[in-house]
GROMACS .gro file of C-alpha atoms in nm:
model
  378
    1UNK     CA    1   0.334  -1.734  -2.361
    2UNK     CA    2   0.627  -1.808  -2.123
    3UNK     CA    3   0.652  -1.627  -1.821
    4UNK     CA    4   0.872  -1.732  -1.478
    5UNK     CA    5   0.737  -1.629  -1.237
    6UNK     CA    6   0.938  -1.435  -0.929
    7UNK     CA    7   1.159  -1.588  -0.674
    8UNK     CA    8   1.332  -1.401  -0.380
    9UNK     CA    9   1.605  -1.472  -0.316
   10UNK     CA   10   1.692  -1.205   0.013
   11UNK     CA   11   1.990  -1.055  -0.007
   12UNK     CA   12   2.130  -0.872   0.264
   13UNK     CA   13   1.861  -0.658   0.477
   14UNK     CA   14   1.772  -0.631   0.765
   15UNK     CA   15   1.330  -0.596   0.605
   16UNK     CA   16   1.291  -0.665   0.291
   17UNK     CA   17   1.125  -0.961   0.020
   18UNK     CA   18   1.347  -1.069  -0.287
   19UNK     CA   19   1.413  -1.093  -0.603
   20UNK     CA   20   1.511  -1.183  -0.978
   21UNK     CA   21   1.623  -1.391  -1.196
   22UNK     CA   22   1.806  -1.427  -1.519
   23UNK     CA   23   1.733  -1.533  -1.838
   24UNK     CA   24   1.744  -1.942  -1.858
   25UNK     CA   25   1.550  -1.995  -2.191
   26UNK     CA   26   1.169  -1.939  -2.003
   27UNK     CA   27   1.177  -1.684  -2.298
   28UNK     CA   28   1.178  -1.362  -2.364
   29UNK     CA   29   0.885  -1.205  -2.177
   30UNK     CA   30   0.922  -1.448  -1.885
   31UNK     CA   31   0.989  -1.257  -1.489
   32UNK     CA   32   1.169  -1.360  -1.374
   33UNK     CA   33   1.285  -1.434  -0.982
   34UNK     CA   34   1.444  -1.125  -0.765
   35UNK     CA   35   1.643  -1.026  -0.505
   36UNK     CA   36   1.351  -0.872  -0.318
   37UNK     CA   37   1.308  -0.890   0.045
   38UNK     CA   38   1.008  -0.912   0.339
   39UNK     CA   39   0.998  -0.816   0.703
   40UNK     CA   40   1.252  -1.014   0.881
   41UNK     CA   41   1.325  -1.043   1.170
   42UNK     CA   42   1.735  -1.011   1.222
   43UNK     CA   43   1.959  -1.360   1.185
   44UNK     CA   44   2.325  -1.385   1.203
   45UNK     CA   45   2.550  -1.192   1.044
   46UNK     CA   46   2.511  -1.296   0.629
   47UNK     CA   47   2.761  -1.320   0.415
   48UNK     CA   48   2.895  -1.056   0.196
   49UNK     CA   49   2.589  -0.983  -0.122
   50UNK     CA   50   2.565  -0.724  -0.417
   51UNK     CA   51   2.371  -0.485  -0.242
   52UNK     CA   52   2.751  -0.450   0.064
   53UNK     CA   53   2.437  -0.178   0.205
   54UNK     CA   54   2.219  -0.412   0.252
   55UNK     CA   55   2.163  -0.545   0.717
   56UNK     CA   56   2.127  -0.909   0.767
   57UNK     CA   57   1.796  -1.035   0.729
   58UNK     CA   58   1.625  -1.320   0.751
   59UNK     CA   59   1.571  -1.401   0.435
   60UNK     CA   60   1.943  -1.339   0.371
   61UNK     CA   61   2.175  -1.628   0.241
   62UNK     CA   62   2.377  -1.641   0.582
   63UNK     CA   63   2.620  -1.791   0.687
   64UNK     CA   64   2.520  -2.032   1.009
   65UNK     CA   65   2.684  -1.894   1.306
   66UNK     CA   66   2.901  -2.037   1.505
   67UNK     CA   67   2.699  -1.878   1.894
   68UNK     CA   68   2.354  -1.983   1.715
   69UNK     CA   69   2.223  -2.185   1.945
   70UNK     CA   70   2.160  -2.475   1.851
   71UNK     CA   71   1.754  -2.596   1.893
   72UNK     CA   72   1.651  -2.963   1.888
   73UNK     CA   73   1.476  -3.012   1.609
   74UNK     CA   74   1.123  -3.231   1.583
   75UNK     CA   75   1.020  -3.549   1.677
   76UNK     CA   76   0.954  -3.671   1.272
   77UNK     CA   77   1.264  -3.802   1.079
   78UNK     CA   78   1.273  -3.654   0.758
   79UNK     CA   79   1.128  -4.023   0.516
   80UNK     CA   80   0.869  -4.062   0.905
   81UNK     CA   81   0.478  -4.026   0.726
   82UNK     CA   82   0.296  -3.818   1.014
   83UNK     CA   83  -0.041  -3.826   1.145
   84UNK     CA   84  -0.298  -3.693   0.982
   85UNK     CA   85  -0.536  -3.385   1.089
   86UNK     CA   86  -0.834  -3.277   0.976
   87UNK     CA   87  -0.822  -2.926   0.746
   88UNK     CA   88  -0.897  -2.623   0.922
   89UNK     CA   89  -1.242  -2.357   0.852
   90UNK     CA   90  -1.058  -2.003   0.629
   91UNK     CA   91  -0.859  -1.785   0.868
   92UNK     CA   92  -1.094  -1.550   1.023
   93UNK     CA   93  -0.843  -1.244   1.177
   94UNK     CA   94  -0.708  -0.941   1.009
   95UNK     CA   95  -0.383  -1.009   0.839
   96UNK     CA   96  -0.046  -0.958   1.019
   97UNK     CA   97   0.250  -0.642   0.979
   98UNK     CA   98   0.506  -0.745   1.055
   99UNK     CA   99   0.717  -0.450   1.254
  100UNK     CA  100   1.030  -0.433   1.025
  101UNK     CA  101   1.085  -0.414   0.699
  102UNK     CA  102   1.215  -0.208   0.514
  103UNK     CA  103   0.978   0.007   0.395
  104UNK     CA  104   0.846   0.159   0.767
  105UNK     CA  105   1.277   0.203   0.776
  106UNK     CA  106   1.227   0.449   0.491
  107UNK     CA  107   0.976   0.546   0.660
  108UNK     CA  108   1.131   0.646   0.989
  109UNK     CA  109   1.352   0.813   0.855
  110UNK     CA  110   1.175   1.063   0.597
  111UNK     CA  111   0.906   1.210   0.752
  112UNK     CA  112   0.931   1.514   0.555
  113UNK     CA  113   1.002   1.349   0.170
  114UNK     CA  114   0.726   1.436   0.061
  115UNK     CA  115   0.702   1.110  -0.049
  116UNK     CA  116   0.629   1.014   0.263
  117UNK     CA  117   0.276   0.989   0.301
  118UNK     CA  118   0.277   0.791  -0.024
  119UNK     CA  119   0.438   0.517   0.061
  120UNK     CA  120   0.279   0.549   0.416
  121UNK     CA  121  -0.086   0.499   0.354
  122UNK     CA  122  -0.023   0.272   0.065
  123UNK     CA  123   0.221   0.035   0.129
  124UNK     CA  124   0.401   0.061   0.463
  125UNK     CA  125   0.054   0.017   0.594
  126UNK     CA  126  -0.029  -0.210   0.506
  127UNK     CA  127   0.166  -0.613   0.584
  128UNK     CA  128   0.365  -0.830   0.384
  129UNK     CA  129   0.468  -1.197   0.359
  130UNK     CA  130   0.830  -1.217   0.596
  131UNK     CA  131   1.060  -1.460   0.402
  132UNK     CA  132   1.215  -1.738   0.507
  133UNK     CA  133   1.528  -1.800   0.256
  134UNK     CA  134   1.857  -1.839   0.470
  135UNK     CA  135   1.927  -2.202   0.613
  136UNK     CA  136   1.994  -2.197   0.919
  137UNK     CA  137   1.826  -2.498   1.035
  138UNK     CA  138   2.002  -2.371   1.379
  139UNK     CA  139   1.819  -2.114   1.517
  140UNK     CA  140   1.528  -2.113   1.235
  141UNK     CA  141   1.254  -2.273   1.525
  142UNK     CA  142   1.284  -1.910   1.628
  143UNK     CA  143   1.255  -1.691   1.388
  144UNK     CA  144   0.934  -1.836   1.305
  145UNK     CA  145   0.870  -1.873   1.636
  146UNK     CA  146   0.935  -1.445   1.665
  147UNK     CA  147   0.662  -1.347   1.401
  148UNK     CA  148   0.388  -1.572   1.460
  149UNK     CA  149   0.420  -1.499   1.860
  150UNK     CA  150   0.415  -1.132   1.733
  151UNK     CA  151   0.069  -1.223   1.540
  152UNK     CA  152  -0.048  -1.446   1.779
  153UNK     CA  153  -0.024  -1.156   2.048
  154UNK     CA  154  -0.244  -0.889   1.800
  155UNK     CA  155  -0.457  -1.171   1.684
  156UNK     CA  156  -0.385  -1.145   1.346
  157UNK     CA  157  -0.299  -1.411   1.092
  158UNK     CA  158   0.122  -1.363   0.922
  159UNK     CA  159   0.221  -1.502   0.600
  160UNK     CA  160   0.565  -1.725   0.608
  161UNK     CA  161   0.744  -1.839   0.261
  162UNK     CA  162   0.987  -2.078   0.331
  163UNK     CA  163   1.278  -2.043   0.016
  164UNK     CA  164   1.500  -2.319   0.049
  165UNK     CA  165   1.457  -2.551  -0.159
  166UNK     CA  166   1.755  -2.762  -0.280
  167UNK     CA  167   1.870  -2.652  -0.679
  168UNK     CA  168   1.667  -2.317  -0.559
  169UNK     CA  169   1.612  -2.072  -0.891
  170UNK     CA  170   1.785  -2.393  -1.107
  171UNK     CA  171   2.124  -2.211  -1.022
  172UNK     CA  172   1.994  -1.895  -1.076
  173UNK     CA  173   2.049  -1.608  -1.008
  174UNK     CA  174   1.793  -1.674  -0.668
  175UNK     CA  175   1.979  -2.050  -0.699
  176UNK     CA  176   2.115  -2.145  -0.349
  177UNK     CA  177   1.881  -2.325  -0.077
  178UNK     CA  178   1.965  -2.707   0.134
  179UNK     CA  179   2.224  -2.892   0.041
  180UNK     CA  180   1.982  -3.193  -0.041
  181UNK     CA  181   1.638  -3.330   0.008
  182UNK     CA  182   1.728  -3.476   0.382
  183UNK     CA  183   1.866  -3.169   0.506
  184UNK     CA  184   1.563  -3.013   0.343
  185UNK     CA  185   1.306  -3.250   0.570
  186UNK     CA  186   1.477  -3.153   0.861
  187UNK     CA  187   1.494  -2.780   0.804
  188UNK     CA  188   1.014  -2.834   0.723
  189UNK     CA  189   1.002  -3.022   1.084
  190UNK     CA  190   1.174  -2.705   1.248
  191UNK     CA  191   1.060  -2.464   1.029
  192UNK     CA  192   0.740  -2.636   1.136
  193UNK     CA  193   0.815  -2.614   1.560
  194UNK     CA  194   0.796  -2.272   1.512
  195UNK     CA  195   0.437  -2.249   1.382
  196UNK     CA  196   0.283  -2.241   1.641
  197UNK     CA  197  -0.099  -2.349   1.686
  198UNK     CA  198  -0.190  -2.017   1.581
  199UNK     CA  199  -0.343  -1.906   1.218
  200UNK     CA  200  -0.023  -1.826   1.002
  201UNK     CA  201  -0.020  -1.825   0.583
  202UNK     CA  202   0.259  -2.054   0.408
  203UNK     CA  203   0.321  -1.990   0.108
  204UNK     CA  204   0.459  -2.290   0.063
  205UNK     CA  205   0.886  -2.212  -0.170
  206UNK     CA  206   0.778  -1.956  -0.524
  207UNK     CA  207   0.859  -2.137  -0.800
  208UNK     CA  208   0.946  -2.525  -0.664
  209UNK     CA  209   0.673  -2.674  -0.931
  210UNK     CA  210   0.637  -2.449  -1.099
  211UNK     CA  211   0.980  -2.410  -1.318
  212UNK     CA  212   1.089  -2.826  -1.222
  213UNK     CA  213   1.164  -2.858  -1.578
  214UNK     CA  214   1.502  -2.785  -1.535
  215UNK     CA  215   1.516  -3.102  -1.325
  216UNK     CA  216   1.591  -3.444  -1.408
  217UNK     CA  217   1.201  -3.695  -1.368
  218UNK     CA  218   1.369  -3.844  -1.087
  219UNK     CA  219   1.480  -3.577  -0.900
  220UNK     CA  220   1.096  -3.350  -1.006
  221UNK     CA  221   1.021  -3.682  -0.806
  222UNK     CA  222   1.211  -3.600  -0.505
  223UNK     CA  223   1.167  -3.309  -0.488
  224UNK     CA  224   0.751  -3.346  -0.507
  225UNK     CA  225   0.785  -3.539  -0.259
  226UNK     CA  226   0.976  -3.307  -0.011
  227UNK     CA  227   0.699  -3.077  -0.121
  228UNK     CA  228   0.393  -3.268   0.031
  229UNK     CA  229   0.611  -3.388   0.244
  230UNK     CA  230   0.661  -3.018   0.388
  231UNK     CA  231   0.255  -2.965   0.367
  232UNK     CA  232   0.169  -3.223   0.589
  233UNK     CA  233   0.443  -3.207   0.875
  234UNK     CA  234   0.323  -2.769   0.891
  235UNK     CA  235  -0.089  -2.941   0.910
  236UNK     CA  236   0.000  -3.165   1.136
  237UNK     CA  237   0.279  -2.946   1.352
  238UNK     CA  238  -0.002  -2.630   1.348
  239UNK     CA  239  -0.374  -2.778   1.261
  240UNK     CA  240  -0.492  -2.441   1.210
  241UNK     CA  241  -0.183  -2.356   0.925
  242UNK     CA  242  -0.363  -2.336   0.567
  243UNK     CA  243  -0.031  -2.424   0.270
  244UNK     CA  244  -0.038  -2.328  -0.004
  245UNK     CA  245   0.133  -2.526  -0.314
  246UNK     CA  246   0.309  -2.313  -0.664
  247UNK     CA  247   0.125  -2.346  -0.899
  248UNK     CA  248   0.312  -1.979  -1.180
  249UNK     CA  249   0.081  -1.748  -1.270
  250UNK     CA  250  -0.132  -1.727  -1.542
  251UNK     CA  251   0.143  -1.636  -1.845
  252UNK     CA  252   0.362  -1.980  -1.695
  253UNK     CA  253   0.198  -2.362  -1.787
  254UNK     CA  254  -0.120  -2.436  -1.916
  255UNK     CA  255  -0.360  -2.543  -1.605
  256UNK     CA  256  -0.369  -2.886  -1.695
  257UNK     CA  257   0.034  -2.935  -1.684
  258UNK     CA  258   0.004  -2.741  -1.381
  259UNK     CA  259  -0.238  -2.901  -1.238
  260UNK     CA  260  -0.066  -3.245  -1.303
  261UNK     CA  261   0.216  -3.142  -1.126
  262UNK     CA  262   0.118  -3.029  -0.813
  263UNK     CA  263  -0.077  -3.344  -0.816
  264UNK     CA  264   0.245  -3.543  -0.780
  265UNK     CA  265   0.330  -3.229  -0.501
  266UNK     CA  266   0.110  -3.338  -0.274
  267UNK     CA  267  -0.163  -3.028  -0.344
  268UNK     CA  268  -0.454  -3.187  -0.416
  269UNK     CA  269  -0.495  -3.396  -0.032
  270UNK     CA  270  -0.610  -3.217   0.232
  271UNK     CA  271  -0.431  -3.380   0.415
  272UNK     CA  272  -0.062  -3.196   0.310
  273UNK     CA  273  -0.272  -2.883   0.161
  274UNK     CA  274  -0.500  -2.567   0.137
  275UNK     CA  275  -0.484  -2.517  -0.182
  276UNK     CA  276  -0.200  -2.326  -0.481
  277UNK     CA  277  -0.076  -2.005  -0.519
  278UNK     CA  278   0.001  -1.767  -0.745
  279UNK     CA  279   0.145  -1.500  -0.890
  280UNK     CA  280   0.390  -1.443  -0.688
  281UNK     CA  281   0.606  -1.139  -0.765
  282UNK     CA  282   0.506  -1.109  -1.085
  283UNK     CA  283   0.233  -0.854  -1.296
  284UNK     CA  284  -0.066  -1.036  -1.367
  285UNK     CA  285  -0.372  -0.912  -1.355
  286UNK     CA  286  -0.649  -1.033  -1.030
  287UNK     CA  287  -0.895  -1.117  -1.311
  288UNK     CA  288  -0.673  -1.294  -1.534
  289UNK     CA  289  -0.567  -1.487  -1.188
  290UNK     CA  290  -0.830  -1.538  -1.087
  291UNK     CA  291  -0.872  -1.763  -1.360
  292UNK     CA  292  -0.552  -1.944  -1.414
  293UNK     CA  293  -0.621  -2.086  -1.052
  294UNK     CA  294  -0.945  -2.198  -1.138
  295UNK     CA  295  -0.889  -2.371  -1.395
  296UNK     CA  296  -0.532  -2.479  -1.201
  297UNK     CA  297  -0.774  -2.588  -0.924
  298UNK     CA  298  -1.027  -2.739  -1.152
  299UNK     CA  299  -0.821  -3.018  -1.320
  300UNK     CA  300  -0.597  -3.061  -1.009
  301UNK     CA  301  -0.952  -3.277  -0.843
  302UNK     CA  302  -0.871  -3.324  -0.429
  303UNK     CA  303  -1.187  -3.102  -0.249
  304UNK     CA  304  -1.335  -2.831  -0.314
  305UNK     CA  305  -1.271  -2.653  -0.031
  306UNK     CA  306  -0.911  -2.592  -0.129
  307UNK     CA  307  -0.844  -2.239  -0.248
  308UNK     CA  308  -0.554  -2.020  -0.462
  309UNK     CA  309  -0.417  -1.713  -0.274
  310UNK     CA  310  -0.363  -1.434  -0.551
  311UNK     CA  311   0.014  -1.190  -0.463
  312UNK     CA  312  -0.134  -0.823  -0.574
  313UNK     CA  313   0.131  -0.678  -0.487
  314UNK     CA  314   0.253  -0.524  -0.816
  315UNK     CA  315  -0.053  -0.576  -1.014
  316UNK     CA  316  -0.249  -0.287  -1.039
  317UNK     CA  317  -0.165  -0.217  -1.442
  318UNK     CA  318  -0.146  -0.562  -1.553
  319UNK     CA  319   0.225  -0.687  -1.676
  320UNK     CA  320   0.387  -0.504  -1.908
  321UNK     CA  321   0.329  -0.605  -2.300
  322UNK     CA  322   0.735  -0.630  -2.351
  323UNK     CA  323   0.735  -0.866  -2.120
  324UNK     CA  324   1.024  -0.714  -1.912
  325UNK     CA  325   0.992  -0.864  -1.521
  326UNK     CA  326   1.293  -0.601  -1.395
  327UNK     CA  327   1.146  -0.275  -1.254
  328UNK     CA  328   0.881  -0.242  -1.522
  329UNK     CA  329   0.742   0.141  -1.539
  330UNK     CA  330   0.403   0.200  -1.586
  331UNK     CA  331   0.348  -0.134  -1.305
  332UNK     CA  332   0.159   0.016  -1.005
  333UNK     CA  333  -0.025  -0.142  -0.623
  334UNK     CA  334  -0.309  -0.459  -0.679
  335UNK     CA  335  -0.547  -0.476  -0.377
  336UNK     CA  336  -0.514  -0.471  -0.095
  337UNK     CA  337  -0.380  -0.762   0.135
  338UNK     CA  338  -0.661  -0.871   0.239
  339UNK     CA  339  -0.919  -1.252   0.348
  340UNK     CA  340  -1.181  -1.125   0.279
  341UNK     CA  341  -1.220  -1.143  -0.175
  342UNK     CA  342  -1.552  -1.209  -0.238
  343UNK     CA  343  -1.479  -1.402  -0.526
  344UNK     CA  344  -1.535  -1.862  -0.506
  345UNK     CA  345  -1.224  -2.114  -0.445
  346UNK     CA  346  -0.985  -1.737  -0.404
  347UNK     CA  347  -0.954  -1.731  -0.037
  348UNK     CA  348  -0.701  -1.433   0.005
  349UNK     CA  349  -0.479  -1.143  -0.217
  350UNK     CA  350  -0.144  -1.094  -0.005
  351UNK     CA  351   0.140  -0.907  -0.051
  352UNK     CA  352   0.455  -1.150  -0.099
  353UNK     CA  353   0.630  -0.914  -0.256
  354UNK     CA  354   0.729  -0.549  -0.141
  355UNK     CA  355   0.667  -0.336  -0.349
  356UNK     CA  356   0.916  -0.048  -0.331
  357UNK     CA  357   1.231  -0.389  -0.332
  358UNK     CA  358   1.364  -0.343  -0.660
  359UNK     CA  359   1.407  -0.615  -0.883
  360UNK     CA  360   1.764  -0.563  -0.935
  361UNK     CA  361   1.649  -0.187  -1.232
  362UNK     CA  362   1.601   0.096  -1.011
  363UNK     CA  363   1.802  -0.032  -0.717
  364UNK     CA  364   2.001  -0.273  -0.586
  365UNK     CA  365   1.771  -0.603  -0.631
  366UNK     CA  366   1.647  -0.617  -0.304
  367UNK     CA  367   1.676  -0.304  -0.208
  368UNK     CA  368   1.322  -0.083  -0.042
  369UNK     CA  369   1.402   0.197  -0.328
  370UNK     CA  370   1.130   0.512  -0.264
  371UNK     CA  371   1.127   0.640  -0.616
  372UNK     CA  372   1.044   0.291  -0.745
  373UNK     CA  373   0.817   0.270  -0.401
  374UNK     CA  374   0.617   0.650  -0.446
  375UNK     CA  375   0.642   0.534  -0.920
  376UNK     CA  376   0.380   0.206  -0.786
  377UNK     CA  377   0.196   0.416  -0.501
  378UNK     CA  378   0.063   0.698  -0.653
   0.00000   0.00000   0.00000
């Protein structure tokens, strides 16, 4: 069974996640990436997207604003070798809930809605990842810094998702990203400059490894080199940053195959990696993901300190038997986000995709759909 992960391409909201993508030969039961938007800060005006009513978001794919003030990028050049840093210990504080998100906006705007209490207590009150899916080098440092500084002020750990790898989604629904790998390397330098000095979890480029089979061997090798570099740059910029690499999910590639690619992408090296992530925007059970991730880690090798984080946002009932990926019925929210899983080599359960943000079937792609959120939450 092949199932594509779940990348996200934020189209248009000021506070959302990202969304799913079409069939590209990965199997009829493929869980495709969808437009889901995690909590995000305001960014420059966005290019019009299918979600006409959505607001600008850092996870959107905006055109660079002419008025945006240019920030100096960090010193490392795109191909410079970074200094080695000692791997940090596990994050100790609680996870950060960004104050702006589509679900929070809905809760504030609908105090009398009979669904409000359930949606607020079971979804809006939980922390979720913040996506950066638009290639805007001029202000990416300040936007990342706004999130990490907000988290630091609360003594919390933010989860950030860089998502601008070139040839993103292999030209599918979430196509886009940086124009080339040199530009990507520069964007990563600027992204890393906003991490600050506190604890932060980086979910590095969903689907960038598991979906790489669409690339030629040379292009795949180049992508993996840039991903390895990205991990080194981030851990060099912030020694407390924890960087996780794409392990797909339990319904996709065999662990040995995934681990082989991950090793080429630097995921086995403590200089660039703290381990792997899986199930982003997908529905596979936590138990299946634990087994998958442990098998990938065993095949990957590297230090025993490498761990895994799992997206549990919509996996409470597991994946639908028919392989439906677009807002499938009968799903429910999974385990609450936490940094204390009690499971060996499983560092965290995260909500990378925010429950209630549509894949495009129960609502416009990437927009918060209260009926869908209520179905998941109740």
